[in-house]
mmCIF file of C-alpha atoms in Angstrom:
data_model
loop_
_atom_site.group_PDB
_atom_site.id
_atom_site.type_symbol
_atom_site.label_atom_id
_atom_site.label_comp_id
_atom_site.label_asym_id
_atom_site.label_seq_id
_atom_site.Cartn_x
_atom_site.Cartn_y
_atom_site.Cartn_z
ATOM 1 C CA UNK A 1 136.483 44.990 -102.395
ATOM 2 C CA UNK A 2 134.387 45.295 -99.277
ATOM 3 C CA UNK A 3 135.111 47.030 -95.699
ATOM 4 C CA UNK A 4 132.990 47.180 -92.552
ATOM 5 C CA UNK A 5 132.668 51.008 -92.123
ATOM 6 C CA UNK A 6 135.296 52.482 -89.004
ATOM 7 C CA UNK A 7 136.421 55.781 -87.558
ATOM 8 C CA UNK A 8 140.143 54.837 -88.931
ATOM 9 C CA UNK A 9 139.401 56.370 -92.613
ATOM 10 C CA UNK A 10 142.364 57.404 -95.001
ATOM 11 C CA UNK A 11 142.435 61.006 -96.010
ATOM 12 C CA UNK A 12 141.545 59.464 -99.913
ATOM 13 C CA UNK A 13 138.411 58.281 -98.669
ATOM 14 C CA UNK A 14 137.277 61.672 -96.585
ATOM 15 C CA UNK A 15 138.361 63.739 -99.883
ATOM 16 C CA UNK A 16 137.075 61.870 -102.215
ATOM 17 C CA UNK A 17 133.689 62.186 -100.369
ATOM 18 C CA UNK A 18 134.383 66.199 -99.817
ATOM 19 C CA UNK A 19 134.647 66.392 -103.452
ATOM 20 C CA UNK A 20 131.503 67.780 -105.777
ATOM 21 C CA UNK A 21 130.493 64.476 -107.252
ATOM 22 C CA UNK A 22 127.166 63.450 -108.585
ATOM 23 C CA UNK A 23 126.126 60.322 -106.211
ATOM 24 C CA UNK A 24 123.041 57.830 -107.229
ATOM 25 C CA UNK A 25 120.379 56.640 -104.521
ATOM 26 C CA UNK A 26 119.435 53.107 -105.073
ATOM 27 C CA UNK A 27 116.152 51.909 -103.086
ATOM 28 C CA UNK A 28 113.408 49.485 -104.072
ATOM 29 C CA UNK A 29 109.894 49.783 -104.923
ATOM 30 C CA UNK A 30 107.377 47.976 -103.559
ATOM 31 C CA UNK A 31 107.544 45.855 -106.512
ATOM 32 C CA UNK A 32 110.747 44.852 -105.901
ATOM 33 C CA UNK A 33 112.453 46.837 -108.840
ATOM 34 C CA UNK A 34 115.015 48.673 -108.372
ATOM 35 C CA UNK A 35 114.850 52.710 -108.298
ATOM 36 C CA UNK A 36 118.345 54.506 -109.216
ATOM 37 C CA UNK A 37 118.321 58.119 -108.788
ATOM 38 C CA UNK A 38 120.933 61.368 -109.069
ATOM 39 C CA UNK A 39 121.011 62.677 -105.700
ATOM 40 C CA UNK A 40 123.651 64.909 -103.750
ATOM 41 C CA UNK A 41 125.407 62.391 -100.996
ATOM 42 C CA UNK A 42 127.103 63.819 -97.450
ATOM 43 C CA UNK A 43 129.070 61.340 -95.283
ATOM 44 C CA UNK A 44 129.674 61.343 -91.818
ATOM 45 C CA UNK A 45 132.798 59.216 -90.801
ATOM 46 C CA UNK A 46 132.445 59.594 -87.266
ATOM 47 C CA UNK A 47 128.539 58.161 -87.200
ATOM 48 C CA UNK A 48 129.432 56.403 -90.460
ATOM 49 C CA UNK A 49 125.792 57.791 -91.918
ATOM 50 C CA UNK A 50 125.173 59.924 -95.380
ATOM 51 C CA UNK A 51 122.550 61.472 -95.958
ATOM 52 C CA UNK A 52 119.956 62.557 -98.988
ATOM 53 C CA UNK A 53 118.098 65.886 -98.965
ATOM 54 C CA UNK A 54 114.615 65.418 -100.786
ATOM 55 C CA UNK A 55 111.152 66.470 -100.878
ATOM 56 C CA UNK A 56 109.103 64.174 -98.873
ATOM 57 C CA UNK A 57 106.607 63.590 -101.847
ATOM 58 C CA UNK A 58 109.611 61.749 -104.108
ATOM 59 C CA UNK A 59 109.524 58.680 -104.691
ATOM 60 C CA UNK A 60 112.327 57.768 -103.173
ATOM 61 C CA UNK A 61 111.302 58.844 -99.574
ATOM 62 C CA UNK A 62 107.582 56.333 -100.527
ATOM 63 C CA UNK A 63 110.147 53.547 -101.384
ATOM 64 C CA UNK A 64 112.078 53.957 -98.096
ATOM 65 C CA UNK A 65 109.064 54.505 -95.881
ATOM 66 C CA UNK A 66 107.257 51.899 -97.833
ATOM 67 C CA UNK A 67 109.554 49.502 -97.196
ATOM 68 C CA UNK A 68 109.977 49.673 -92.744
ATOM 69 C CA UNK A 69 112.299 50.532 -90.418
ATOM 70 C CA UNK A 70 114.966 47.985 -92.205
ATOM 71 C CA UNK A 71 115.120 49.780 -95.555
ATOM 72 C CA UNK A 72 118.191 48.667 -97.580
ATOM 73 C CA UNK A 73 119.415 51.217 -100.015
ATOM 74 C CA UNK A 74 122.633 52.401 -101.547
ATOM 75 C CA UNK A 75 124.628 55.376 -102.420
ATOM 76 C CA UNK A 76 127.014 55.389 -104.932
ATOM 77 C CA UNK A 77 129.623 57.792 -106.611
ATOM 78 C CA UNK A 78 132.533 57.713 -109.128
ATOM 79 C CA UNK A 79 135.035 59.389 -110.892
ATOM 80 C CA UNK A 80 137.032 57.566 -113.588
ATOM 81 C CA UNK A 81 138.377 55.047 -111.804
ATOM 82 C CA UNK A 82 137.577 55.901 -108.395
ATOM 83 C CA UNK A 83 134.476 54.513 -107.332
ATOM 84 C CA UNK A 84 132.275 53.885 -103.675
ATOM 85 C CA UNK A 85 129.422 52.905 -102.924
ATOM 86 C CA UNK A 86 127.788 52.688 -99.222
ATOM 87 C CA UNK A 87 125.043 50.176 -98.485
ATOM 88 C CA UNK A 88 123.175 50.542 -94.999
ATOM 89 C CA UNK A 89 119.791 51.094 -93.940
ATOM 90 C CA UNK A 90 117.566 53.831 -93.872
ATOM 91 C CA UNK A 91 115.129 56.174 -92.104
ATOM 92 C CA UNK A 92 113.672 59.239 -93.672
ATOM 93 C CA UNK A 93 113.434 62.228 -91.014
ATOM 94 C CA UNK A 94 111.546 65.790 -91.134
ATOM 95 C CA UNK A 95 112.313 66.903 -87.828
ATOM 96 C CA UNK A 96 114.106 70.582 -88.072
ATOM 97 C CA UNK A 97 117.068 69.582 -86.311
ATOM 98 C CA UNK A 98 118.029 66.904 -88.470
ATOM 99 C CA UNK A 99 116.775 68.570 -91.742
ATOM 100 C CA UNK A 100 118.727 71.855 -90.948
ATOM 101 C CA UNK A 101 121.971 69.730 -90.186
ATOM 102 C CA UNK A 102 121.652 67.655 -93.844
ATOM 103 C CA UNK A 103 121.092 71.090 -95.454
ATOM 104 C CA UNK A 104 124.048 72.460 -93.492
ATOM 105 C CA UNK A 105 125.991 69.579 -94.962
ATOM 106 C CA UNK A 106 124.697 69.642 -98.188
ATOM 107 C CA UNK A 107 125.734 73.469 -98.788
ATOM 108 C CA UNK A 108 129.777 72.551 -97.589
ATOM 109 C CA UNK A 109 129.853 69.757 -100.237
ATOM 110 C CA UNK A 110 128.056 71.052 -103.143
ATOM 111 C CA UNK A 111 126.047 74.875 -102.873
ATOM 112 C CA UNK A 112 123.428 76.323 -100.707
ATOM 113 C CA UNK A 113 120.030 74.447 -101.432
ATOM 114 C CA UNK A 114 116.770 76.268 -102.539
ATOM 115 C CA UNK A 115 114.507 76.867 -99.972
ATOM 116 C CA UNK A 116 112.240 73.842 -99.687
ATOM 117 C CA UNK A 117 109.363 73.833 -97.089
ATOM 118 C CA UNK A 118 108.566 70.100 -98.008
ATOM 119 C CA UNK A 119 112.384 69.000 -97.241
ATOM 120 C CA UNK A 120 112.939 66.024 -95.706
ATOM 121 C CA UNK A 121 116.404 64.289 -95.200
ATOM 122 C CA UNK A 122 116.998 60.365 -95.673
ATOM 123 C CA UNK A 123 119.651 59.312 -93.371
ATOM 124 C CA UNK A 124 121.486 55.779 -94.272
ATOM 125 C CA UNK A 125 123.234 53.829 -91.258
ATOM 126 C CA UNK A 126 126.309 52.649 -93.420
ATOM 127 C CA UNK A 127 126.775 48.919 -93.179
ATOM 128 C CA UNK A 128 129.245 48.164 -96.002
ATOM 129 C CA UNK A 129 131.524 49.762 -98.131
ATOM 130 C CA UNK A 130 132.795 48.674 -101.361
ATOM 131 C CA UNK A 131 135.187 50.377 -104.048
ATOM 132 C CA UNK A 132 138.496 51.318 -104.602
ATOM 133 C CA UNK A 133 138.422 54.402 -102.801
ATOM 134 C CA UNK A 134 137.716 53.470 -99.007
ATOM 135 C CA UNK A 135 138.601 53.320 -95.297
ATOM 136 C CA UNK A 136 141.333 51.598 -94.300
ATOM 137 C CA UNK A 137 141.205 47.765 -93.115
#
């Protein structure tokens, strides 16, 4: 099940990522392998982007700045039988403005984060989504 990412989203969809889930990152090394993290996930509907909060010496921010300005990653969540998982491209930014924002968003989905003076926040233009929660076609 597969759907270009649009403004028109059903409620299921926008709950489903309000919820407190556990999300995975998926980005690849410059190896090739693949690197599958826990991470805390925010979506954006309107911009159709989510966004990871991070420390800027993970390894997932080297694997997306390692591999260019076309870095294909994943997010994924579930819950029994509900599952999504957004595909898009990503760019990892450290400006305050858009760090502050992600934190913002972070703290309405899941709690407050610790203070973290080496945040950074990797921001995923959503391509694809796929699942059987989603927006509608």
């Amino acid at each position: 099940m597969t759907t270009q990412p649009t403004p028109d989203v059903s409620s299921d969809f926008l709950d489903f990522w309000r919820e407190r889930h556990l999300c995975f990152l998926s980005t690849s090394r410059k190896d090739g392998t693949p690197h599958l993290v826990p991470v805390g996930v925010t979506y954006d509907p309107h911009t159709s982007t989510a966004r990871v909060i991070t420390s800027r010496t993970s390894q997932k921010v080297r694997n997306v700045l390692g591999a260019g300005p076309e870095a294909a990653v994943a997010v994924s969540q579930v819950d029994g039988r509900r599952w999504t998982t957004l595909e898009g491209t990503a760019v990892v930014r450290d400006d305050p403005r858009s760090v502050a924002d992600a934190e913002t968003r972070y703290a309405d989905r899941y709690r407050q984060p610790r203070p973290n003076p080496e945040r950074v926040v990797i921001e995923i233009k959503v391509t694809r989504i796929l699942g059987t929660v989603r927006p509608r076609s």
